[in-house]
mmCIF file of C-alpha atoms in Angstrom:
data_model
loop_
_atom_site.group_PDB
_atom_site.id
_atom_site.type_symbol
_atom_site.label_atom_id
_atom_site.label_comp_id
_atom_site.label_asym_id
_atom_site.label_seq_id
_atom_site.Cartn_x
_atom_site.Cartn_y
_atom_site.Cartn_z
ATOM 1 C CA UNK A 9 -168.154 -120.840 -61.083
ATOM 2 C CA UNK A 10 -166.791 -124.081 -59.656
ATOM 3 C CA UNK A 11 -163.628 -125.976 -60.489
ATOM 4 C CA UNK A 12 -162.377 -129.435 -59.574
ATOM 5 C CA UNK A 13 -159.241 -129.429 -57.445
ATOM 6 C CA UNK A 14 -157.013 -131.940 -55.655
ATOM 7 C CA UNK A 15 -155.260 -129.788 -53.123
ATOM 8 C CA UNK A 16 -154.176 -126.287 -52.141
ATOM 9 C CA UNK A 17 -150.568 -125.784 -51.094
ATOM 10 C CA UNK A 18 -149.519 -122.470 -49.531
ATOM 11 C CA UNK A 19 -145.963 -121.195 -49.083
ATOM 12 C CA UNK A 20 -144.527 -122.818 -52.215
ATOM 13 C CA UNK A 21 -141.221 -121.567 -53.629
ATOM 14 C CA UNK A 22 -140.963 -123.884 -56.654
ATOM 15 C CA UNK A 23 -143.975 -122.878 -58.746
ATOM 16 C CA UNK A 24 -143.146 -119.431 -60.060
ATOM 17 C CA UNK A 25 -141.505 -116.317 -58.637
ATOM 18 C CA UNK A 26 -141.628 -115.545 -54.925
ATOM 19 C CA UNK A 27 -143.741 -117.359 -52.370
ATOM 20 C CA UNK A 28 -146.917 -118.747 -53.875
ATOM 21 C CA UNK A 29 -150.190 -120.493 -53.149
ATOM 22 C CA UNK A 30 -150.542 -123.430 -55.546
ATOM 23 C CA UNK A 31 -153.923 -124.800 -56.605
ATOM 24 C CA UNK A 32 -153.624 -128.371 -57.899
ATOM 25 C CA UNK A 33 -156.403 -129.003 -60.386
ATOM 26 C CA UNK A 34 -158.112 -132.349 -61.047
ATOM 27 C CA UNK A 35 -157.898 -133.977 -64.471
ATOM 28 C CA UNK A 36 -155.130 -134.513 -67.026
ATOM 29 C CA UNK A 37 -155.146 -135.608 -70.656
ATOM 30 C CA UNK A 38 -151.609 -137.030 -70.545
ATOM 31 C CA UNK A 39 -150.584 -140.327 -68.968
ATOM 32 C CA UNK A 40 -146.859 -139.891 -68.333
ATOM 33 C CA UNK A 41 -145.559 -143.191 -66.976
ATOM 34 C CA UNK A 42 -143.518 -141.360 -64.320
ATOM 35 C CA UNK A 43 -146.345 -139.033 -63.203
ATOM 36 C CA UNK A 44 -145.696 -137.741 -59.685
ATOM 37 C CA UNK A 45 -149.311 -136.700 -59.047
ATOM 38 C CA UNK A 46 -151.425 -139.734 -60.003
ATOM 39 C CA UNK A 47 -154.311 -138.455 -57.875
ATOM 40 C CA UNK A 48 -154.670 -135.535 -60.289
ATOM 41 C CA UNK A 49 -155.152 -137.614 -63.448
ATOM 42 C CA UNK A 50 -158.882 -138.316 -63.159
ATOM 43 C CA UNK A 51 -161.503 -135.589 -62.918
ATOM 44 C CA UNK A 52 -163.555 -137.718 -60.528
ATOM 45 C CA UNK A 53 -162.689 -138.150 -56.861
ATOM 46 C CA UNK A 54 -159.852 -140.522 -56.029
ATOM 47 C CA UNK A 55 -159.786 -142.826 -53.012
ATOM 48 C CA UNK A 56 -156.534 -143.204 -51.086
ATOM 49 C CA UNK A 57 -155.834 -145.741 -48.346
ATOM 50 C CA UNK A 58 -152.825 -145.172 -46.073
ATOM 51 C CA UNK A 59 -152.048 -148.614 -44.710
ATOM 52 C CA UNK A 60 -149.653 -147.324 -42.045
ATOM 53 C CA UNK A 61 -152.482 -145.345 -40.426
ATOM 54 C CA UNK A 62 -155.031 -148.160 -40.362
ATOM 55 C CA UNK A 63 -155.896 -149.426 -36.846
ATOM 56 C CA UNK A 64 -158.008 -152.319 -38.073
ATOM 57 C CA UNK A 65 -161.237 -151.166 -36.427
ATOM 58 C CA UNK A 66 -163.418 -152.477 -39.265
ATOM 59 C CA UNK A 67 -165.696 -149.428 -39.485
ATOM 60 C CA UNK A 68 -165.001 -149.092 -43.218
ATOM 61 C CA UNK A 69 -166.352 -152.602 -43.741
ATOM 62 C CA UNK A 70 -169.467 -151.821 -41.716
ATOM 63 C CA UNK A 71 -170.428 -148.832 -43.866
ATOM 64 C CA UNK A 72 -169.326 -149.987 -47.321
ATOM 65 C CA UNK A 73 -172.462 -150.548 -49.475
ATOM 66 C CA UNK A 74 -170.623 -152.999 -51.721
ATOM 67 C CA UNK A 75 -168.802 -155.083 -49.122
ATOM 68 C CA UNK A 76 -167.918 -158.582 -50.317
ATOM 69 C CA UNK A 77 -166.448 -161.522 -48.396
ATOM 70 C CA UNK A 78 -165.923 -159.368 -45.351
ATOM 71 C CA UNK A 79 -163.896 -156.685 -47.145
ATOM 72 C CA UNK A 80 -164.661 -153.261 -48.542
ATOM 73 C CA UNK A 81 -164.942 -152.691 -52.284
ATOM 74 C CA UNK A 82 -161.915 -150.397 -52.119
ATOM 75 C CA UNK A 83 -159.857 -150.450 -55.354
ATOM 76 C CA UNK A 84 -162.270 -152.867 -57.034
ATOM 77 C CA UNK A 85 -164.756 -152.420 -59.872
ATOM 78 C CA UNK A 86 -167.548 -152.558 -57.279
ATOM 79 C CA UNK A 87 -166.287 -149.424 -55.491
ATOM 80 C CA UNK A 88 -168.719 -146.577 -56.188
ATOM 81 C CA UNK A 89 -166.477 -143.905 -54.628
ATOM 82 C CA UNK A 90 -169.319 -143.007 -52.277
ATOM 83 C CA UNK A 91 -166.831 -141.920 -49.608
ATOM 84 C CA UNK A 92 -168.652 -143.542 -46.691
ATOM 85 C CA UNK A 93 -165.516 -145.397 -45.611
ATOM 86 C CA UNK A 94 -163.520 -142.158 -45.468
ATOM 87 C CA UNK A 95 -166.221 -140.459 -43.400
ATOM 88 C CA UNK A 96 -166.155 -143.248 -40.812
ATOM 89 C CA UNK A 97 -162.397 -143.783 -40.619
ATOM 90 C CA UNK A 98 -161.359 -142.562 -37.167
ATOM 91 C CA UNK A 99 -157.675 -143.029 -37.932
ATOM 92 C CA UNK A 100 -157.863 -140.938 -41.128
ATOM 93 C CA UNK A 101 -156.384 -143.851 -43.050
ATOM 94 C CA UNK A 102 -158.851 -143.330 -45.913
ATOM 95 C CA UNK A 103 -159.121 -140.094 -47.891
ATOM 96 C CA UNK A 104 -161.261 -138.925 -50.763
ATOM 97 C CA UNK A 105 -159.101 -136.691 -52.936
ATOM 98 C CA UNK A 106 -160.839 -134.075 -55.033
ATOM 99 C CA UNK A 107 -163.585 -131.530 -54.495
ATOM 100 C CA UNK A 108 -165.473 -128.774 -56.242
ATOM 101 C CA UNK A 109 -164.534 -125.276 -55.167
ATOM 102 C CA UNK A 110 -165.851 -121.847 -56.124
ATOM 103 C CA UNK A 111 -163.695 -119.163 -57.714
ATOM 104 C CA UNK A 112 -164.616 -116.830 -54.860
ATOM 105 C CA UNK A 113 -163.218 -119.299 -52.319
ATOM 106 C CA UNK A 114 -159.881 -119.497 -54.141
ATOM 107 C CA UNK A 115 -159.618 -115.706 -54.136
ATOM 108 C CA UNK A 116 -160.371 -115.560 -50.391
ATOM 109 C CA UNK A 117 -157.620 -118.083 -49.728
ATOM 110 C CA UNK A 118 -155.147 -116.141 -51.857
ATOM 111 C CA UNK A 119 -155.977 -112.841 -50.160
ATOM 112 C CA UNK A 120 -154.915 -114.262 -46.795
ATOM 113 C CA UNK A 121 -151.313 -114.203 -48.038
ATOM 114 C CA UNK A 122 -151.444 -111.044 -50.162
ATOM 115 C CA UNK A 123 -148.907 -109.250 -47.965
ATOM 116 C CA UNK A 124 -146.559 -112.220 -48.286
ATOM 117 C CA UNK A 125 -146.992 -112.188 -52.049
ATOM 118 C CA UNK A 126 -146.199 -108.484 -52.240
ATOM 119 C CA UNK A 127 -143.101 -108.835 -50.060
ATOM 120 C CA UNK A 128 -141.684 -111.812 -51.950
ATOM 121 C CA UNK A 129 -142.915 -111.033 -55.460
ATOM 122 C CA UNK A 130 -145.133 -114.108 -55.335
ATOM 123 C CA UNK A 131 -148.767 -114.855 -56.051
ATOM 124 C CA UNK A 132 -151.068 -117.717 -57.001
ATOM 125 C CA UNK A 133 -150.211 -120.613 -59.326
ATOM 126 C CA UNK A 134 -152.579 -123.118 -60.927
ATOM 127 C CA UNK A 135 -150.977 -126.510 -61.419
ATOM 128 C CA UNK A 136 -152.240 -130.030 -61.930
ATOM 129 C CA UNK A 137 -153.180 -132.264 -63.407
ATOM 130 C CA UNK A 138 -153.753 -130.039 -66.395
ATOM 131 C CA UNK A 139 -155.366 -126.753 -65.338
ATOM 132 C CA UNK A 140 -156.059 -125.713 -68.927
ATOM 133 C CA UNK A 141 -158.716 -128.423 -69.145
ATOM 134 C CA UNK A 142 -160.786 -126.065 -66.956
ATOM 135 C CA UNK A 143 -160.091 -122.776 -68.791
ATOM 136 C CA UNK A 144 -163.309 -120.949 -67.877
ATOM 137 C CA UNK A 145 -162.798 -121.542 -64.158
ATOM 138 C CA UNK A 146 -159.118 -120.567 -64.368
ATOM 139 C CA UNK A 147 -159.922 -117.410 -66.350
ATOM 140 C CA UNK A 148 -162.624 -116.292 -63.920
ATOM 141 C CA UNK A 149 -160.460 -116.950 -60.872
ATOM 142 C CA UNK A 150 -157.362 -115.305 -62.341
ATOM 143 C CA UNK A 151 -159.373 -112.260 -63.376
ATOM 144 C CA UNK A 152 -160.645 -111.863 -59.817
ATOM 145 C CA UNK A 153 -157.107 -112.292 -58.453
ATOM 146 C CA UNK A 154 -155.785 -109.645 -60.839
ATOM 147 C CA UNK A 155 -158.474 -107.246 -59.610
ATOM 148 C CA UNK A 156 -157.029 -107.770 -56.123
ATOM 149 C CA UNK A 157 -153.476 -107.102 -57.316
ATOM 150 C CA UNK A 158 -152.365 -110.735 -57.059
ATOM 151 C CA UNK A 159 -149.778 -112.078 -59.521
ATOM 152 C CA UNK A 160 -151.016 -115.120 -61.464
ATOM 153 C CA UNK A 161 -149.168 -118.093 -62.937
ATOM 154 C CA UNK A 162 -149.982 -121.452 -64.454
ATOM 155 C CA UNK A 163 -148.065 -124.714 -64.821
ATOM 156 C CA UNK A 164 -149.199 -126.600 -67.898
ATOM 157 C CA UNK A 165 -148.184 -129.122 -70.528
ATOM 158 C CA UNK A 166 -150.239 -126.980 -72.988
ATOM 159 C CA UNK A 167 -151.550 -130.096 -74.746
ATOM 160 C CA UNK A 168 -154.899 -128.374 -75.280
ATOM 161 C CA UNK A 169 -156.567 -126.302 -77.970
ATOM 162 C CA UNK A 170 -155.195 -122.798 -78.423
ATOM 163 C CA UNK A 171 -158.697 -121.513 -77.639
ATOM 164 C CA UNK A 172 -158.301 -122.808 -74.077
ATOM 165 C CA UNK A 173 -155.073 -120.855 -73.695
ATOM 166 C CA UNK A 174 -156.564 -117.700 -75.214
ATOM 167 C CA UNK A 175 -159.259 -117.655 -72.530
ATOM 168 C CA UNK A 176 -156.735 -117.119 -69.749
ATOM 169 C CA UNK A 177 -154.077 -115.095 -71.595
ATOM 170 C CA UNK A 178 -155.468 -111.689 -70.533
ATOM 171 C CA UNK A 179 -155.334 -112.676 -66.863
ATOM 172 C CA UNK A 180 -152.204 -114.841 -66.590
ATOM 173 C CA UNK A 181 -148.874 -113.128 -65.927
ATOM 174 C CA UNK A 182 -146.546 -116.100 -66.005
ATOM 175 C CA UNK A 183 -146.585 -119.423 -67.890
ATOM 176 C CA UNK A 184 -144.465 -122.360 -66.709
ATOM 177 C CA UNK A 185 -144.561 -125.194 -69.227
ATOM 178 C CA UNK A 186 -142.738 -128.438 -69.834
ATOM 179 C CA UNK A 187 -141.335 -130.065 -72.937
ATOM 180 C CA UNK A 188 -140.612 -133.738 -72.418
ATOM 181 C CA UNK A 189 -139.183 -134.817 -75.761
ATOM 182 C CA UNK A 190 -138.327 -133.472 -79.187
ATOM 183 C CA UNK A 191 -139.354 -136.789 -80.745
ATOM 184 C CA UNK A 192 -143.114 -137.008 -81.207
ATOM 185 C CA UNK A 193 -143.251 -140.797 -81.367
ATOM 186 C CA UNK A 194 -141.204 -141.179 -78.194
ATOM 187 C CA UNK A 195 -143.468 -138.594 -76.575
ATOM 188 C CA UNK A 196 -146.552 -140.568 -77.645
ATOM 189 C CA UNK A 197 -145.233 -143.835 -76.226
ATOM 190 C CA UNK A 198 -144.389 -142.198 -72.894
ATOM 191 C CA UNK A 199 -147.424 -139.944 -72.424
ATOM 192 C CA UNK A 200 -150.144 -141.199 -74.763
ATOM 193 C CA UNK A 201 -150.003 -138.209 -77.146
ATOM 194 C CA UNK A 202 -147.576 -136.709 -79.643
ATOM 195 C CA UNK A 203 -145.829 -133.378 -79.118
ATOM 196 C CA UNK A 204 -146.885 -131.410 -82.225
ATOM 197 C CA UNK A 205 -149.664 -129.459 -80.526
ATOM 198 C CA UNK A 206 -147.475 -128.803 -77.492
ATOM 199 C CA UNK A 207 -144.628 -127.312 -79.525
ATOM 200 C CA UNK A 208 -147.034 -125.241 -81.633
ATOM 201 C CA UNK A 209 -148.666 -123.820 -78.485
ATOM 202 C CA UNK A 210 -145.301 -123.103 -76.878
ATOM 203 C CA UNK A 211 -144.216 -121.196 -79.988
ATOM 204 C CA UNK A 212 -147.416 -119.126 -79.958
ATOM 205 C CA UNK A 213 -147.092 -118.492 -76.231
ATOM 206 C CA UNK A 214 -143.497 -117.340 -76.590
ATOM 207 C CA UNK A 215 -144.671 -114.641 -79.001
ATOM 208 C CA UNK A 216 -146.929 -113.204 -76.265
ATOM 209 C CA UNK A 217 -144.004 -112.652 -73.896
ATOM 210 C CA UNK A 218 -145.771 -114.580 -71.129
ATOM 211 C CA UNK A 219 -143.931 -117.881 -71.514
ATOM 212 C CA UNK A 220 -141.334 -117.468 -68.761
ATOM 213 C CA UNK A 221 -140.125 -120.994 -67.963
ATOM 214 C CA UNK A 222 -139.812 -124.352 -69.704
ATOM 215 C CA UNK A 223 -138.831 -127.442 -67.757
ATOM 216 C CA UNK A 224 -137.847 -130.931 -68.843
ATOM 217 C CA UNK A 225 -138.181 -133.872 -66.451
ATOM 218 C CA UNK A 226 -135.124 -136.059 -67.001
ATOM 219 C CA UNK A 227 -136.435 -139.627 -67.135
ATOM 220 C CA UNK A 228 -134.059 -142.608 -67.413
ATOM 221 C CA UNK A 229 -134.390 -144.631 -70.624
ATOM 222 C CA UNK A 230 -136.678 -141.972 -72.100
ATOM 223 C CA UNK A 231 -135.008 -138.586 -72.521
ATOM 224 C CA UNK A 232 -131.811 -138.723 -70.447
ATOM 225 C CA UNK A 233 -129.142 -138.784 -73.153
ATOM 226 C CA UNK A 234 -127.124 -135.768 -74.228
ATOM 227 C CA UNK A 235 -128.703 -135.939 -77.676
ATOM 228 C CA UNK A 236 -132.205 -135.912 -76.143
ATOM 229 C CA UNK A 237 -131.478 -132.801 -74.112
ATOM 230 C CA UNK A 238 -129.699 -131.019 -76.973
ATOM 231 C CA UNK A 239 -132.706 -131.557 -79.255
ATOM 232 C CA UNK A 240 -135.140 -130.186 -76.678
ATOM 233 C CA UNK A 241 -132.782 -127.305 -75.888
ATOM 234 C CA UNK A 242 -132.602 -126.310 -79.549
ATOM 235 C CA UNK A 243 -136.402 -126.186 -79.796
ATOM 236 C CA UNK A 244 -136.574 -124.005 -76.680
ATOM 237 C CA UNK A 245 -133.906 -121.673 -78.087
ATOM 238 C CA UNK A 246 -135.975 -121.259 -81.264
ATOM 239 C CA UNK A 247 -138.803 -119.635 -79.294
ATOM 240 C CA UNK A 248 -139.213 -115.885 -78.867
ATOM 241 C CA UNK A 249 -138.356 -113.980 -75.705
ATOM 242 C CA UNK A 250 -136.353 -114.593 -72.552
ATOM 243 C CA UNK A 251 -137.286 -118.081 -71.353
ATOM 244 C CA UNK A 252 -135.664 -119.841 -68.419
ATOM 245 C CA UNK A 253 -134.941 -123.465 -69.322
ATOM 246 C CA UNK A 254 -134.229 -126.030 -66.597
ATOM 247 C CA UNK A 255 -133.994 -129.777 -66.040
ATOM 248 C CA UNK A 256 -135.774 -131.686 -63.292
ATOM 249 C CA UNK A 257 -134.227 -135.013 -62.225
ATOM 250 C CA UNK A 258 -136.580 -137.985 -61.965
ATOM 251 C CA UNK A 259 -137.304 -139.260 -58.463
ATOM 252 C CA UNK A 260 -139.440 -142.100 -57.185
ATOM 253 C CA UNK A 261 -140.634 -140.651 -53.881
ATOM 254 C CA UNK A 262 -144.147 -140.659 -55.331
ATOM 255 C CA UNK A 263 -144.289 -144.463 -55.329
ATOM 256 C CA UNK A 264 -146.177 -144.443 -52.020
ATOM 257 C CA UNK A 265 -148.916 -142.366 -53.684
ATOM 258 C CA UNK A 266 -149.553 -145.147 -56.168
ATOM 259 C CA UNK A 267 -149.633 -147.739 -53.407
ATOM 260 C CA UNK A 268 -152.151 -145.666 -51.435
ATOM 261 C CA UNK A 269 -154.409 -145.509 -54.523
ATOM 262 C CA UNK A 270 -154.170 -149.212 -55.371
ATOM 263 C CA UNK A 271 -152.166 -148.513 -58.507
ATOM 264 C CA UNK A 272 -148.840 -149.622 -59.965
ATOM 265 C CA UNK A 273 -146.051 -147.082 -60.463
ATOM 266 C CA UNK A 274 -144.818 -147.884 -63.956
ATOM 267 C CA UNK A 275 -141.481 -146.129 -63.364
ATOM 268 C CA UNK A 276 -140.774 -147.994 -60.111
ATOM 269 C CA UNK A 277 -137.688 -149.764 -61.449
ATOM 270 C CA UNK A 278 -135.939 -146.616 -62.612
ATOM 271 C CA UNK A 279 -133.108 -145.026 -60.652
ATOM 272 C CA UNK A 280 -132.719 -141.317 -60.068
ATOM 273 C CA UNK A 281 -130.083 -139.744 -62.334
ATOM 274 C CA UNK A 282 -126.791 -139.176 -60.572
ATOM 275 C CA UNK A 283 -125.493 -135.716 -59.715
ATOM 276 C CA UNK A 284 -122.676 -136.240 -62.207
ATOM 277 C CA UNK A 285 -125.131 -137.001 -65.002
ATOM 278 C CA UNK A 286 -127.333 -134.018 -64.153
ATOM 279 C CA UNK A 287 -124.259 -131.767 -64.064
ATOM 280 C CA UNK A 288 -123.336 -132.893 -67.598
ATOM 281 C CA UNK A 289 -126.847 -132.366 -68.901
ATOM 282 C CA UNK A 290 -127.210 -128.990 -67.211
ATOM 283 C CA UNK A 291 -123.944 -127.884 -68.809
ATOM 284 C CA UNK A 292 -125.544 -128.463 -72.232
ATOM 285 C CA UNK A 293 -128.334 -125.961 -71.619
ATOM 286 C CA UNK A 294 -126.257 -123.090 -70.270
#
């Protein structure tokens, strides 16, 4: 079976226990205005242009099938995402992000670091995007990893049907989820969807004992007040089991990603929360 991925990142220490290989999946059904991985939102391939690498050779113009007025169709409605410009770019200033990959290939990649996983207590993590939009691929790949003795984890917003989650439950050891707001209307304005399904799925997951971590991204002017964090904290505390709850401060280092993809970063004007503010908010969840 094949899945659509953005990237594979080995040696990660922030995506579950131990040292992990992280598979970033393509496609997401949320549109968080601060999203740090915009290339993962669409299921189709994404074109990125790194202006600082461009040497101005003009080869991309020569091969573009939809060239107009001496320029490529890049970032226009005429761009067919054919990838010819990326193939011809000697300077590697153009990249097509996203590819189909077989479950067997993911397992082979994970097995290369099996000894490292065993030593550190790590394994493989599926992130995104939203990996649970590809539940059959995730289930098949996790099952194969489990047969090889590899620990499995997933990072998800769980804004999917419970049936999608059930498909991977037998093969997933460790769920890392996020809860962005306790207020459904605020959640809808910021992400495009309400939070009812998310909270219901988190409650069901907590009853399985596999929900290990919940994270909240702290976003200025959205969920960064003490009341916001207290409300989310209280929901998390209502779930079953031992769940680690943590806060992630907003940062804007992803702005260059948007520029490279011809997009506007809607959170560009926001400032990162200060250490003092994060200390106060973290005190509330202890």
